[in-house]
N, CA, C and O atoms as a GROMACS GRO file, in nm:
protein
  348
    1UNK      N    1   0.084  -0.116   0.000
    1UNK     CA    2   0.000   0.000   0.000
    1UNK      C    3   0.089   0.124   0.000
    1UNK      O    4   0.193   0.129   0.066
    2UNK      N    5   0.043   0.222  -0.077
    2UNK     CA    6   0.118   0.351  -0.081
    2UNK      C    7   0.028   0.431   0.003
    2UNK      O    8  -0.084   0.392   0.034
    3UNK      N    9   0.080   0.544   0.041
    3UNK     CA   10   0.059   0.650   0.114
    3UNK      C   11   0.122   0.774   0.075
    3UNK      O   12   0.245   0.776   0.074
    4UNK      N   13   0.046   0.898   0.036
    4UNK     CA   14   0.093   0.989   0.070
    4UNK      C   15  -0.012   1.128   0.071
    4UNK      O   16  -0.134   1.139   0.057
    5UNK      N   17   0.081   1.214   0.092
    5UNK     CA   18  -0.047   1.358   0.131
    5UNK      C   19  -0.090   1.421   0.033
    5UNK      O   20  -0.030   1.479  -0.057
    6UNK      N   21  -0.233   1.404   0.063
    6UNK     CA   22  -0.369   1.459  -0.025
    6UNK      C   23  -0.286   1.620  -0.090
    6UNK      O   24  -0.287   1.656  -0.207
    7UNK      N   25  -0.251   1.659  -0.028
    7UNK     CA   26  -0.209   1.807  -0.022
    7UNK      C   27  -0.094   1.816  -0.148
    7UNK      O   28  -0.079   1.908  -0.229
    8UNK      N   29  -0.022   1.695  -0.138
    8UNK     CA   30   0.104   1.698  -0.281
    8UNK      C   31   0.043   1.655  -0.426
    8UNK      O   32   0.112   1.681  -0.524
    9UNK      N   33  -0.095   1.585  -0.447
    9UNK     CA   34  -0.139   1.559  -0.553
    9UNK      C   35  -0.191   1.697  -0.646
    9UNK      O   36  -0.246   1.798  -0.604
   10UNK      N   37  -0.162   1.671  -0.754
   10UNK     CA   38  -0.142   1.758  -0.876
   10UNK      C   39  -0.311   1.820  -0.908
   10UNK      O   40  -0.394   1.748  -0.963
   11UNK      N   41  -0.330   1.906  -0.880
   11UNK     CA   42  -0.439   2.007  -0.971
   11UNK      C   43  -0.503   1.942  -1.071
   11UNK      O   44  -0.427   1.931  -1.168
   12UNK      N   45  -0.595   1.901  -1.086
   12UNK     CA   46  -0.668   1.791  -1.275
   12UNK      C   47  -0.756   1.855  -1.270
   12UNK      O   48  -0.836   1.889  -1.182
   13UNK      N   49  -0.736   1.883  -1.418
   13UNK     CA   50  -0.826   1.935  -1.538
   13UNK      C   51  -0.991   1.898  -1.484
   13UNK      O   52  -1.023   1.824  -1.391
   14UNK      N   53  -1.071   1.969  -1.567
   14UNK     CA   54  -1.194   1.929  -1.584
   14UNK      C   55  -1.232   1.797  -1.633
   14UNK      O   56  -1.186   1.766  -1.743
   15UNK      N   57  -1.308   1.712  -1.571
   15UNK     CA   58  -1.394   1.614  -1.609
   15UNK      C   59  -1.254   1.467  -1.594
   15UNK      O   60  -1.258   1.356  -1.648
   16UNK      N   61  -1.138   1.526  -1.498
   16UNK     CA   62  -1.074   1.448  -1.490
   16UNK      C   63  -1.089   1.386  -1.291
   16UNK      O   64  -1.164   1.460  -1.227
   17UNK      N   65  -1.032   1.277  -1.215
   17UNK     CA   66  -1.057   1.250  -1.094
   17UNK      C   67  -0.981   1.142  -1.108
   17UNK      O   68  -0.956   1.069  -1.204
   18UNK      N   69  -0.929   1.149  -0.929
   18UNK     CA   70  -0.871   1.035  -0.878
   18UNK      C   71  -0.933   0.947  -0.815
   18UNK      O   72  -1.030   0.973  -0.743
   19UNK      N   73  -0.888   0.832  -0.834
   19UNK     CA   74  -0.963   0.707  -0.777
   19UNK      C   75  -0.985   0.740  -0.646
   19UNK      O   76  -1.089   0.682  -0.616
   20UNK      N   77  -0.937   0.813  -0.533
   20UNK     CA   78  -1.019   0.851  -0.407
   20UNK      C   79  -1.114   0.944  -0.470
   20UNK      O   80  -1.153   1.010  -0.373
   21UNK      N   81  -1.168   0.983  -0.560
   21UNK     CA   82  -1.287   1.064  -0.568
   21UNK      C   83  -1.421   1.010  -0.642
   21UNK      O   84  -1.530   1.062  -0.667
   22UNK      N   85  -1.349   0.851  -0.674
   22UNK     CA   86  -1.456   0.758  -0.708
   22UNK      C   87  -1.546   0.683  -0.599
   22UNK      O   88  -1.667   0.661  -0.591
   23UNK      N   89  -1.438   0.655  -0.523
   23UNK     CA   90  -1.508   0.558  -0.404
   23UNK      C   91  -1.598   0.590  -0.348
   23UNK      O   92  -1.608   0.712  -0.331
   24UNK      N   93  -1.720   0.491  -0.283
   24UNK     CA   94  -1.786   0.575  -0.224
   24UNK      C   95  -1.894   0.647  -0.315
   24UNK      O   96  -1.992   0.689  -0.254
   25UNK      N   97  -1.892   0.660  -0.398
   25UNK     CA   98  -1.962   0.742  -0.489
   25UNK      C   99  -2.106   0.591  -0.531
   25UNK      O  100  -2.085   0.470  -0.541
   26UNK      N  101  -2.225   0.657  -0.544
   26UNK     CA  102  -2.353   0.588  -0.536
   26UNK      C  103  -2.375   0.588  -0.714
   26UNK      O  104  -2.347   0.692  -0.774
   27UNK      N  105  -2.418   0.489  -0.779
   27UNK     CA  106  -2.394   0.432  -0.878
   27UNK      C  107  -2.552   0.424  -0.911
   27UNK      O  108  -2.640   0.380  -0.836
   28UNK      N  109  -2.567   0.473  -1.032
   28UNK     CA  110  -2.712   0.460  -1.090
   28UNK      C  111  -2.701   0.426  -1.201
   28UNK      O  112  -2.600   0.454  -1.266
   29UNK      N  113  -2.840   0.330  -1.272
   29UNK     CA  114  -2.830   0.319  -1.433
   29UNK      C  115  -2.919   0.413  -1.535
   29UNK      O  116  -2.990   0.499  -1.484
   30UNK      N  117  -2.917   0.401  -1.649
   30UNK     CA  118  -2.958   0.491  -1.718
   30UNK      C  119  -3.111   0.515  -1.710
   30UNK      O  120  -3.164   0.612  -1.765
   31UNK      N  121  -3.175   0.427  -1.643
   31UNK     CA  122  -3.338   0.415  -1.544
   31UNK      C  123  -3.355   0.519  -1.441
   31UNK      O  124  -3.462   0.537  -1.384
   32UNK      N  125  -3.222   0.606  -1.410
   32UNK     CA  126  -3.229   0.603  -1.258
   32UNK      C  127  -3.199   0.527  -1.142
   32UNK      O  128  -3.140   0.584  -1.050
   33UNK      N  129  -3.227   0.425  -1.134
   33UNK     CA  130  -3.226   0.294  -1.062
   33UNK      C  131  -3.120   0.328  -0.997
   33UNK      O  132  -3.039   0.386  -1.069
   34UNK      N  133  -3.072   0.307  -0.839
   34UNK     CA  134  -3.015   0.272  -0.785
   34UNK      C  135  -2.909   0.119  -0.789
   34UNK      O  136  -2.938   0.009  -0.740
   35UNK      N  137  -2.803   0.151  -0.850
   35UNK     CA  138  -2.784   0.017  -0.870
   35UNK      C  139  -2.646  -0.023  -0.731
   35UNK      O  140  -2.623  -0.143  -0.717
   36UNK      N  141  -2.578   0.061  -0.655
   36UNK     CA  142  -2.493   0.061  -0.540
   36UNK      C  143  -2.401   0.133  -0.520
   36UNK      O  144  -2.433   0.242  -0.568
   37UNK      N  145  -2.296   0.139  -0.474
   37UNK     CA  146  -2.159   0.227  -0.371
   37UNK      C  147  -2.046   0.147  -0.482
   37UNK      O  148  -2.053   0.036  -0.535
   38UNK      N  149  -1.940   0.259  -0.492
   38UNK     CA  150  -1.849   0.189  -0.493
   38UNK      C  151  -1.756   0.164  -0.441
   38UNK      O  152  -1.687   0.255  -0.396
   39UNK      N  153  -1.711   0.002  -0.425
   39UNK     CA  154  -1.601  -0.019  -0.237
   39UNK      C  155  -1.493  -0.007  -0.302
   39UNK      O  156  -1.396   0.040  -0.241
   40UNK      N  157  -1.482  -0.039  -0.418
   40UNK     CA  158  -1.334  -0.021  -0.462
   40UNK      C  159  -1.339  -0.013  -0.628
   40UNK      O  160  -1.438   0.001  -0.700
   41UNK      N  161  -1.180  -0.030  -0.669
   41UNK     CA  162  -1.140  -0.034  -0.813
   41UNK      C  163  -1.064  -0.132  -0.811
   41UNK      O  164  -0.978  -0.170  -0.733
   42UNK      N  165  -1.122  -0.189  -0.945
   42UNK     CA  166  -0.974  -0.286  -0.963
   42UNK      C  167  -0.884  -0.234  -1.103
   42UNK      O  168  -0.934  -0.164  -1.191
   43UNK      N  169  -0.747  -0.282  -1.104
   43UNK     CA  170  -0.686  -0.221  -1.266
   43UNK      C  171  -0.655  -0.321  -1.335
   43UNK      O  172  -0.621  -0.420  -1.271
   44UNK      N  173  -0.656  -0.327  -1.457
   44UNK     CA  174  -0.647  -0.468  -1.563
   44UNK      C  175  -0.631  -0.406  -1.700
   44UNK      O  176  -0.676  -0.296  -1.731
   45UNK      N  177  -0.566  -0.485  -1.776
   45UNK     CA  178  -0.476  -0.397  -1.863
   45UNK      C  179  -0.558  -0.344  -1.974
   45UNK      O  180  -0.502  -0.278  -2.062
   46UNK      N  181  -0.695  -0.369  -1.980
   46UNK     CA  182  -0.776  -0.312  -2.086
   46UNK      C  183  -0.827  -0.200  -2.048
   46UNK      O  184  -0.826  -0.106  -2.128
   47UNK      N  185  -0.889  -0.181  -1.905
   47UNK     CA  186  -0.972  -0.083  -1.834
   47UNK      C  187  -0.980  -0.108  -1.732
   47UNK      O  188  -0.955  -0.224  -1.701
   48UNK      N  189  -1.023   0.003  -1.613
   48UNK     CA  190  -1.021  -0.027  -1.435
   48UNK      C  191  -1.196  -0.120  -1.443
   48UNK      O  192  -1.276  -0.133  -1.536
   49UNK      N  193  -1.197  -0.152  -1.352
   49UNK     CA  194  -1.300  -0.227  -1.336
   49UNK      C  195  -1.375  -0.153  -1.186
   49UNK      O  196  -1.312  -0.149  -1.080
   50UNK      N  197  -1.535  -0.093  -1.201
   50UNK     CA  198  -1.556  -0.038  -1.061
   50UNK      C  199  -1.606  -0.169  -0.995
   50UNK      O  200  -1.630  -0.277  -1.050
   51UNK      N  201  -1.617  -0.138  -0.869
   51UNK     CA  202  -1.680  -0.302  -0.784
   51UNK      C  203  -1.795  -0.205  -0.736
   51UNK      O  204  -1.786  -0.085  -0.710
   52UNK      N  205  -1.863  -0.256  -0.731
   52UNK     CA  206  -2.038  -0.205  -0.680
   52UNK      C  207  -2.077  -0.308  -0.574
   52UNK      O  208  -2.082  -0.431  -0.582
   53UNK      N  209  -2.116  -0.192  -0.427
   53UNK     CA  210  -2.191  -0.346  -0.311
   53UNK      C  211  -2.306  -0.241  -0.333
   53UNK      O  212  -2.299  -0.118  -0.344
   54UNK      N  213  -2.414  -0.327  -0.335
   54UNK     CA  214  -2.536  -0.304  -0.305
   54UNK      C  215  -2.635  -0.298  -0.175
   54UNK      O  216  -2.719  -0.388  -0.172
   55UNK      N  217  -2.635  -0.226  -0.090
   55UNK     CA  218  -2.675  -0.232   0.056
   55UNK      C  219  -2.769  -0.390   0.078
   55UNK      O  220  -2.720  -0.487   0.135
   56UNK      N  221  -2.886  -0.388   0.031
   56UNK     CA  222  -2.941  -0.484   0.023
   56UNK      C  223  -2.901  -0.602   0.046
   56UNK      O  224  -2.945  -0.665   0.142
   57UNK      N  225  -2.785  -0.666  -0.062
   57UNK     CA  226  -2.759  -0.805  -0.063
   57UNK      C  227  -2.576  -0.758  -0.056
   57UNK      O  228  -2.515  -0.736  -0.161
   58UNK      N  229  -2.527  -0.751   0.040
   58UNK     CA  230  -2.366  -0.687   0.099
   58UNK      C  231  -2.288  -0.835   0.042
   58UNK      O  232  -2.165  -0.836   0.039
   59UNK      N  233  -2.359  -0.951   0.000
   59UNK     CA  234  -2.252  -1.044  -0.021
   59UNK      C  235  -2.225  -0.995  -0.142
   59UNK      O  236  -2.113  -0.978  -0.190
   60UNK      N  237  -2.341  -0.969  -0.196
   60UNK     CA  238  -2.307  -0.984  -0.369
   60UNK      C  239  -2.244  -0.869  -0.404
   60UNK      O  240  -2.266  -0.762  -0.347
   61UNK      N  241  -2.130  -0.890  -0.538
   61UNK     CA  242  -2.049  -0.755  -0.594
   61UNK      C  243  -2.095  -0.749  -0.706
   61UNK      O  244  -2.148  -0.856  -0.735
   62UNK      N  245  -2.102  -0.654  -0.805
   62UNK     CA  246  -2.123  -0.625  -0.892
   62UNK      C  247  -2.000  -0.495  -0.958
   62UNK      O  248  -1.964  -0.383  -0.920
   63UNK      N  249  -1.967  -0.586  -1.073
   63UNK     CA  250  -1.851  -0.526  -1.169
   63UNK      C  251  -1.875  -0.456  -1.300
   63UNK      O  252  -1.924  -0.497  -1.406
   64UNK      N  253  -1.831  -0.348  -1.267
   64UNK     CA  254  -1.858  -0.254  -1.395
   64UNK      C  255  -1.757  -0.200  -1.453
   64UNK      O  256  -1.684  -0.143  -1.373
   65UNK      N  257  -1.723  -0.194  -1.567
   65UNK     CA  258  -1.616  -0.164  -1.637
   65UNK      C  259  -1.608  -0.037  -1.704
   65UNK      O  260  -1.686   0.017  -1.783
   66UNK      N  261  -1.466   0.009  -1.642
   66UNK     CA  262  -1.471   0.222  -1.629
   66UNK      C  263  -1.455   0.249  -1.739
   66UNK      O  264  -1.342   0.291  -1.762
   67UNK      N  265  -1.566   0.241  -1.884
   67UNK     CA  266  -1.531   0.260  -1.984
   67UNK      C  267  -1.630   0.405  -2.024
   67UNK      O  268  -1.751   0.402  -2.044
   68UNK      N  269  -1.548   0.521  -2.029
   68UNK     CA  270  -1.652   0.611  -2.016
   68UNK      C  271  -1.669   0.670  -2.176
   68UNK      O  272  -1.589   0.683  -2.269
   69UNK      N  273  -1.776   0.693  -2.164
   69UNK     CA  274  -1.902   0.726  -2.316
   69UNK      C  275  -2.027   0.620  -2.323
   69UNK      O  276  -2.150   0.625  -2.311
   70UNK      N  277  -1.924   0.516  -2.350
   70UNK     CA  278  -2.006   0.357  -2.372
   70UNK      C  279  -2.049   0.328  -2.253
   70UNK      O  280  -2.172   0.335  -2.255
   71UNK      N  281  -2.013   0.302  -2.158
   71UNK     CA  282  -2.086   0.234  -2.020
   71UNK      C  283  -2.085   0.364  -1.905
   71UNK      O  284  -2.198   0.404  -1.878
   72UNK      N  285  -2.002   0.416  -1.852
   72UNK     CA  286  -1.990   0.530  -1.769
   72UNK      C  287  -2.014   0.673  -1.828
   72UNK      O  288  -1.921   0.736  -1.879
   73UNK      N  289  -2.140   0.721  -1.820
   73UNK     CA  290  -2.164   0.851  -1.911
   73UNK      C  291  -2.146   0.942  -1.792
   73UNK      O  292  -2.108   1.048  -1.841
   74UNK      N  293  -2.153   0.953  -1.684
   74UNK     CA  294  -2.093   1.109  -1.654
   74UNK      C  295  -2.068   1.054  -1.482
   74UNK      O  296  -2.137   0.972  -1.421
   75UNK      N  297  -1.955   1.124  -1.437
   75UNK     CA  298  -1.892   1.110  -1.305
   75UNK      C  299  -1.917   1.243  -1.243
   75UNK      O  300  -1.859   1.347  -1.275
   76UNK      N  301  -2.029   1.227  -1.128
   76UNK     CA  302  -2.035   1.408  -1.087
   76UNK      C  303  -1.961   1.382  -0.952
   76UNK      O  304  -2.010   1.303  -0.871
   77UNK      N  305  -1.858   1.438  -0.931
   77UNK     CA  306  -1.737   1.412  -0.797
   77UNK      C  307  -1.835   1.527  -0.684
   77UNK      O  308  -1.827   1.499  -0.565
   78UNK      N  309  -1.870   1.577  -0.699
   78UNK     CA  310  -1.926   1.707  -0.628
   78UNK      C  311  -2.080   1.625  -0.550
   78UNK      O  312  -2.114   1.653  -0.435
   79UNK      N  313  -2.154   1.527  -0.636
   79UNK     CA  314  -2.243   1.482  -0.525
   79UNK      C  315  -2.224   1.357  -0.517
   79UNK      O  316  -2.302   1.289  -0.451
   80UNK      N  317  -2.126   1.306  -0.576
   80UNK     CA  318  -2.041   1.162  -0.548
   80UNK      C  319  -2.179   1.053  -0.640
   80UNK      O  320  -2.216   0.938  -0.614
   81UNK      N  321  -2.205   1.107  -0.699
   81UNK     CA  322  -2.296   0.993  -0.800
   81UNK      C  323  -2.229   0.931  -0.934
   81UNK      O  324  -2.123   0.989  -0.955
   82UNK      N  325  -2.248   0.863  -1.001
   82UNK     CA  326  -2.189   0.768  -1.112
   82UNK      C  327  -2.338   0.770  -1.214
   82UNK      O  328  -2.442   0.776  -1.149
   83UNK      N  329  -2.349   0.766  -1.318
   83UNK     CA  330  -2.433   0.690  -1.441
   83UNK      C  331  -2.367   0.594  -1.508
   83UNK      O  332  -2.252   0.608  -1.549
   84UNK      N  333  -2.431   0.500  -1.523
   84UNK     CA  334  -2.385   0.445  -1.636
   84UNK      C  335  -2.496   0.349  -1.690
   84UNK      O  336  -2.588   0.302  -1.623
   85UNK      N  337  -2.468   0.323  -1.845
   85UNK     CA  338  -2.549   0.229  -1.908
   85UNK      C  339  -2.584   0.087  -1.865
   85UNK      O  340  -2.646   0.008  -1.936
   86UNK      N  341  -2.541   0.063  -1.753
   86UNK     CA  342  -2.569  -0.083  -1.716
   86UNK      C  343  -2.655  -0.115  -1.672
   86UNK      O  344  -2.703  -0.036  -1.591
   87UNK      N  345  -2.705  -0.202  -1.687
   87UNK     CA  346  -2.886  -0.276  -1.622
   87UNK      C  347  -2.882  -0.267  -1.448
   87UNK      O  348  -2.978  -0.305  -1.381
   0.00000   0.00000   0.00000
């Protein structure tokens, strides 16, 4: 695990974010629908992968792939919500 201070990370552009400004963030589909949180990221050499727990059923994960246009249409960091095209 790395560590270091929030305070030394670099200034990003518009419509850009760091994976601490994903987490946590409540995940909806293109319904609206509540679909869950996200507990984490995973990285894999095509695209990050988000992990989604769903309060409801905490065993089950659900994987969504950070492909933004096609599946992830807009990341609002400011009320920590997600869209994306997924069922």
């Amino acid at each position: 695990m790395i560590a270091i201070d929030i305070k030394t990370l670099p200034n990003l552009k518009n419509y850009e974010y760091y994976w601490k400004d994903i987490l946590f963030c409540k995940v909806f589909n293109k319904y609206k629908k509540y679909i869950g949180t996200v507990s984490n990221i995973i990285r894999s050499k095509s695209n990050d992968i988000l992990v989604i727990k769903n309060n409801q059923n905490d065993s089950q994960e659900i994987l969504i792939p950070f492909i933004e246009k096609n599946i992830i249409y807009k990341v609002d960091i400011i009320h920590k919500m997600i869209s994306t095209n997924w069922y």
